[in-house]
PDB file of C-alpha atoms in Angstrom:
ATOM      1  CA  MET A  18      -8.522  18.557  27.606  1.00 45.00           C
ATOM      2  CA  THR A  19      -8.124  17.190  31.337  1.00 43.00           C
ATOM      3  CA  ILE A  20      -6.219  14.710  31.390  1.00 42.00           C
ATOM      4  CA  ALA A  21      -8.400  12.158  32.639  1.00 37.00           C
ATOM      5  CA  VAL A  22      -9.635  13.094  29.053  1.00 34.00           C
ATOM      6  CA  ARG A  23      -6.831  12.753  27.323  1.00 40.00           C
ATOM      7  CA  ILE A  24      -6.158   9.309  29.537  1.00 35.00           C
ATOM      8  CA  ALA A  25      -9.418   7.600  28.930  1.00 35.00           C
ATOM      9  CA  LEU A  26      -8.933   8.924  25.202  1.00 34.00           C
ATOM     10  CA  CYS A  27      -5.255   7.016  24.474  1.00 36.00           C
ATOM     11  CA  LEU A  28      -6.523   3.919  26.179  1.00 32.00           C
ATOM     12  CA  LEU A  29     -10.202   3.815  23.568  1.00 34.00           C
ATOM     13  CA  LEU A  30      -8.152   3.870  21.033  1.00 35.00           C
ATOM     14  CA  ALA A  31      -5.756   1.385  22.605  1.00 34.00           C
ATOM     15  CA  LEU A  32      -8.798  -1.180  22.488  1.00 31.00           C
ATOM     16  CA  ALA A  33     -10.094  -0.351  19.973  1.00 32.00           C
ATOM     17  CA  PRO A  34      -8.401  -2.946  17.227  1.00 30.00           C
ATOM     18  CA  LEU A  35     -10.294  -2.781  13.824  1.00 27.00           C
ATOM     19  CA  HIS A  36     -10.408   1.813  14.816  1.00 30.00           C
ATOM     20  CA  ALA A  37      -7.125   1.146  14.777  1.00 29.00           C
ATOM     21  CA  TRP A  38      -5.061   0.074  11.808  1.00 32.00           C
ATOM     22  CA  ALA A  39      -5.936   3.258   9.997  1.00 36.00           C
ATOM     23  CA  GLU A  40      -6.263   4.943  12.869  1.00 47.00           C
ATOM     24  CA  GLY A  41      -3.432   4.017  15.090  1.00 40.00           C
ATOM     25  CA  ASP A  42      -1.571   0.650  12.783  1.00 43.00           C
ATOM     26  CA  ASP A  43      -1.641   2.294   9.688  1.00 55.00           C
ATOM     27  CA  LYS A  44       2.341   2.202   8.296  1.00 58.00           C
ATOM     28  CA  ALA A  45       3.876   4.686   7.570  1.00 63.00           C
ATOM     29  CA  MET A  46       4.364   4.465   2.851  1.00 73.00           C
ATOM     30  CA  MET A  47       7.083   6.983   1.267  1.00 79.00           C
ATOM     31  CA  ILE A  48       5.717   8.049  -1.462  1.00 80.00           C
ATOM     32  CA  ALA A  49       7.496  11.295  -3.739  1.00 78.00           C
ATOM     33  CA  SER A  50       6.539  14.888  -2.612  1.00 77.00           C
ATOM     34  CA  ASP A  51       6.309  15.246  -6.773  1.00 82.00           C
ATOM     35  CA  ASP A  52       4.105  12.768  -6.542  1.00 87.00           C
ATOM     36  CA  ALA A  53       0.469  13.204  -8.376  1.00 94.00           C
ATOM     37  CA  GLU A  54      -1.534  11.533  -7.237  1.00 95.00           C
ATOM     38  CA  MET A  55      -1.443  12.246  -3.978  1.00 95.00           C
ATOM     39  CA  ALA A  56      -1.173  16.090  -4.594  1.00 95.00           C
ATOM     40  CA  ALA A  57      -4.860  15.033  -6.051  1.00 97.00           C
ATOM     41  CA  ALA A  58      -5.648  13.161  -3.495  1.00 97.00           C
ATOM     42  CA  ILE A  59      -5.061  15.903  -0.545  1.00 97.00           C
ATOM     43  CA  ALA A  60      -6.680  18.504  -2.933  1.00 97.00           C
ATOM     44  CA  LYS A  61      -9.734  16.991  -3.410  1.00 98.00           C
ATOM     45  CA  ALA A  62      -9.607  16.510   0.614  1.00 98.00           C
ATOM     46  CA  ARG A  63      -8.804  20.158   0.835  1.00 98.00           C
ATOM     47  CA  SER A  64     -11.335  21.051  -1.118  1.00 98.00           C
ATOM     48  CA  SER A  65     -14.090  19.217   0.474  1.00 98.00           C
ATOM     49  CA  LEU A  66     -12.966  20.135   4.025  1.00 98.00           C
ATOM     50  CA  ASP A  67     -15.506  22.580   4.233  1.00 98.00           C
ATOM     51  CA  GLU A  68     -18.618  19.840   4.390  1.00 98.00           C
ATOM     52  CA  PHE A  69     -17.196  17.244   5.654  1.00 98.00           C
ATOM     53  CA  LEU A  70     -16.315  19.538   9.222  1.00 98.00           C
ATOM     54  CA  ALA A  71     -20.054  20.701   9.039  1.00 97.00           C
ATOM     55  CA  LEU A  72     -20.987  16.767   9.279  1.00 97.00           C
ATOM     56  CA  ALA A  73     -18.330  16.698  12.478  1.00 97.00           C
ATOM     57  CA  ASP A  74     -20.076  19.135  13.026  1.00 96.00           C
ATOM     58  CA  ALA A  75     -23.537  17.401  13.112  1.00 97.00           C
ATOM     59  CA  PRO A  76     -23.575  13.773  12.567  1.00 97.00           C
ATOM     60  CA  PRO A  77     -26.686  12.214  11.196  1.00 96.00           C
ATOM     61  CA  PRO A  78     -27.481   8.687  12.243  1.00 97.00           C
ATOM     62  CA  GLY A  79     -25.400   6.120  11.714  1.00 97.00           C
ATOM     63  CA  THR A  80     -21.775   8.505  11.019  1.00 97.00           C
ATOM     64  CA  ASP A  81     -18.783   7.764  13.195  1.00 96.00           C
ATOM     65  CA  ARG A  82     -14.996   8.229  13.697  1.00 96.00           C
ATOM     66  CA  PHE A  83     -14.384  11.409  12.407  1.00 98.00           C
ATOM     67  CA  LYS A  84     -10.260  12.366  12.327  1.00 98.00           C
ATOM     68  CA  LEU A  85      -8.792  14.618   9.901  1.00 98.00           C
ATOM     69  CA  LYS A  86      -4.675  14.067   8.618  1.00 98.00           C
ATOM     70  CA  VAL A  87      -2.081  16.413   9.429  1.00 98.00           C
ATOM     71  CA  MET A  88       0.951  16.678   8.452  1.00 96.00           C
ATOM     72  CA  ILE A  89       3.995  16.707  10.526  1.00 96.00           C
ATOM     73  CA  VAL A  90       7.186  18.552   9.720  1.00 95.00           C
ATOM     74  CA  ASP A  91      10.124  17.902  11.701  1.00 94.00           C
ATOM     75  CA  GLY A  92      13.144  19.018  10.385  1.00 93.00           C
ATOM     76  CA  ASN A  93      13.438  18.462   6.465  1.00 91.00           C
ATOM     77  CA  ALA A  94      10.861  15.360   7.682  1.00 90.00           C
ATOM     78  CA  THR A  95       7.074  15.183   6.699  1.00 92.00           C
ATOM     79  CA  GLU A  96       4.433  12.475   8.030  1.00 94.00           C
ATOM     80  CA  HIS A  97       1.227  11.954   8.012  1.00 95.00           C
ATOM     81  CA  PHE A  98      -0.993  11.388  11.250  1.00 96.00           C
ATOM     82  CA  TRP A  99      -4.746  10.936  12.036  1.00 97.00           C
ATOM     83  CA  VAL A 100      -5.558  13.316  14.810  1.00 98.00           C
ATOM     84  CA  ILE A 101      -9.054  11.470  16.072  1.00 97.00           C
ATOM     85  CA  PRO A 102     -10.704  12.596  17.579  1.00 97.00           C
ATOM     86  CA  PHE A 103     -10.605  16.706  16.988  1.00 98.00           C
ATOM     87  CA  LYS A 104     -12.269  19.760  17.902  1.00 96.00           C
ATOM     88  CA  ARG A 105     -12.356  23.588  16.403  1.00 96.00           C
ATOM     89  CA  THR A 106     -10.263  26.947  18.581  1.00 96.00           C
ATOM     90  CA  ASP A 107     -10.085  29.689  17.847  1.00 95.00           C
ATOM     91  CA  THR A 108      -7.359  29.321  16.523  1.00 95.00           C
ATOM     92  CA  GLY A 109      -7.704  25.993  14.240  1.00 97.00           C
ATOM     93  CA  PHE A 110      -7.795  23.248  15.928  1.00 98.00           C
ATOM     94  CA  VAL A 111      -6.701  20.938  18.189  1.00 98.00           C
ATOM     95  CA  GLY A 112      -7.005  16.923  19.066  1.00 98.00           C
ATOM     96  CA  ILE A 113      -4.551  13.583  19.926  1.00 98.00           C
ATOM     97  CA  LEU A 114      -2.049  12.246  16.798  1.00 97.00           C
ATOM     98  CA  ALA A 115      -4.048   8.113  16.884  1.00 96.00           C
ATOM     99  CA  ASN A 116      -0.579   6.722  14.966  1.00 93.00           C
ATOM    100  CA  GLU A 117       2.687   6.029  16.308  1.00 94.00           C
ATOM    101  CA  PRO A 118       5.699   7.885  14.517  1.00 94.00           C
ATOM    102  CA  GLU A 119       7.857   6.505  12.623  1.00 93.00           C
ATOM    103  CA  ILE A 120      10.123   9.607  10.581  1.00 91.00           C
ATOM    104  CA  ALA A 121       9.002  12.021  13.108  1.00 94.00           C
ATOM    105  CA  ARG A 122      10.513  12.654  15.938  1.00 94.00           C
ATOM    106  CA  ASN A 123       8.907  16.162  17.735  1.00 96.00           C
ATOM    107  CA  VAL A 124       5.262  13.939  18.210  1.00 97.00           C
ATOM    108  CA  VAL A 125       4.347  11.064  20.052  1.00 96.00           C
ATOM    109  CA  LEU A 126       1.223   8.909  19.490  1.00 96.00           C
ATOM    110  CA  GLY A 127      -1.450  10.127  21.655  1.00 97.00           C
ATOM    111  CA  GLN A 128       0.658  13.530  21.913  1.00 97.00           C
ATOM    112  CA  ASN A 129      -2.137  16.437  22.123  1.00 97.00           C
ATOM    113  CA  ILE A 130      -0.886  18.580  19.449  1.00 97.00           C
ATOM    114  CA  GLU A 131      -2.731  21.754  17.633  1.00 97.00           C
ATOM    115  CA  PHE A 132      -2.593  22.561  13.964  1.00 98.00           C
ATOM    116  CA  THR A 133      -4.183  24.586  11.381  1.00 98.00           C
ATOM    117  CA  ARG A 134      -6.223  24.710   7.843  1.00 97.00           C
ATOM    118  CA  ASP A 135      -3.745  24.213   6.387  1.00 97.00           C
ATOM    119  CA  ASP A 136      -1.528  21.962   8.282  1.00 97.00           C
ATOM    120  CA  ILE A 137      -4.951  19.201   6.792  1.00 98.00           C
ATOM    121  CA  SER A 138      -4.172  17.187   4.515  1.00 97.00           C
ATOM    122  CA  ASP A 139      -6.865  14.798   4.829  1.00 98.00           C
ATOM    123  CA  TRP A 140     -10.585  13.114   5.690  1.00 98.00           C
ATOM    124  CA  GLY A 141     -12.804  10.639   7.307  1.00 97.00           C
ATOM    125  CA  TYR A 142     -14.944   9.553   8.732  1.00 97.00           C
ATOM    126  CA  THR A 143     -17.282   6.312   9.327  1.00 96.00           C
ATOM    127  CA  ARG A 144     -21.057   5.819   6.998  1.00 96.00           C
ATOM    128  CA  ASN A 145     -22.672   2.808   7.767  1.00 95.00           C
ATOM    129  CA  GLY A 146     -20.173   0.883   7.895  1.00 93.00           C
ATOM    130  CA  ARG A 147     -18.203   2.152   5.466  1.00 94.00           C
ATOM    131  CA  ARG A 148     -14.894   4.320   4.977  1.00 95.00           C
ATOM    132  CA  ILE A 149     -15.909   7.606   3.292  1.00 96.00           C
ATOM    133  CA  GLY A 150     -13.171  10.352   2.313  1.00 96.00           C
ATOM    134  CA  SER A 151      -9.420   8.389   3.445  1.00 96.00           C
ATOM    135  CA  PHE A 152      -8.309   9.635  -0.712  1.00 96.00           C
ATOM    136  CA  THR A 153      -5.222   9.002   0.223  1.00 95.00           C
ATOM    137  CA  VAL A 154      -5.133   6.200   1.635  1.00 94.00           C
ATOM    138  CA  CYS A 155      -7.224   5.194  -1.496  1.00 93.00           C
ATOM    139  CA  VAL A 156      -4.291   6.400  -2.952  1.00 95.00           C
ATOM    140  CA  MET A 157      -2.002   4.177  -1.064  1.00 93.00           C
ATOM    141  CA  PHE A 158      -4.271   1.383  -2.026  1.00 93.00           C
ATOM    142  CA  LYS A 159      -2.563   1.404  -5.292  1.00 92.00           C
ATOM    143  CA  LYS A 160       1.279   0.731  -4.005  1.00 90.00           C
ATOM    144  CA  MET A 161       1.166  -1.712  -1.881  1.00 91.00           C
ATOM    145  CA  SER A 162       0.492  -5.268  -3.398  1.00 92.00           C
ATOM    146  CA  LYS A 163      -3.042  -6.128  -4.772  1.00 93.00           C
ATOM    147  CA  GLU A 164      -3.433  -8.746  -1.539  1.00 94.00           C
ATOM    148  CA  GLU A 165      -2.616  -6.653   0.513  1.00 92.00           C
ATOM    149  CA  ALA A 166      -4.948  -3.401  -0.540  1.00 91.00           C
ATOM    150  CA  ASP A 167      -8.086  -5.649  -1.320  1.00 93.00           C
ATOM    151  CA  TYR A 168      -7.421  -6.842   2.231  1.00 92.00           C
ATOM    152  CA  MET A 169      -7.216  -3.385   3.478  1.00 89.00           C
ATOM    153  CA  ARG A 170     -10.242  -2.395   1.636  1.00 90.00           C
ATOM    154  CA  SER A 171     -12.124  -5.519   2.110  1.00 91.00           C
ATOM    155  CA  ALA A 172     -11.302  -5.720   7.024  1.00 91.00           C
ATOM    156  CA  TYR A 173     -11.753  -2.230   7.303  1.00 90.00           C
ATOM    157  CA  GLY A 174     -15.052  -1.279   5.188  1.00 90.00           C
ATOM    158  CA  PHE A 175     -12.658   1.174   2.696  1.00 90.00           C
ATOM    159  CA  ASP A 176     -14.575   1.578  -1.047  1.00 86.00           C
ATOM    160  CA  CYS A 177     -11.528   2.753  -2.984  1.00 84.00           C
TER     161      CYS A 177
END
């Protein structure tokens, strides 16, 4: 990816306020590594990843904002980030980190990263203005106040 394309994509992400909550303004939430609901959400995302990737390869009308959530390990810390846009490579995937790190210090917002299928913890896209996938986000809603979760669902089109 050329520098000019990377800069244009970073600017696009920075200038898309509605798009920014789930991708760029997403705040880190501490969830125990043995949280059963989060483990189930990640398992659901991973088990349906092939169907998602097929959709992303040939998006039907009314769909956009295809994204992957990727696990980044920095020493003893692990943080999950949305990657937008992404594409497949011969060895896995490459894409642009769309969240500001809060825990991990080995990556920065807008960084072009390479990752494998094993690093993917979630996926999502928008269909006719509604969020599809984002299974880990739905788990995080359960850990927020009812008011905050209701606002996020309503303002950003989540159905969970």
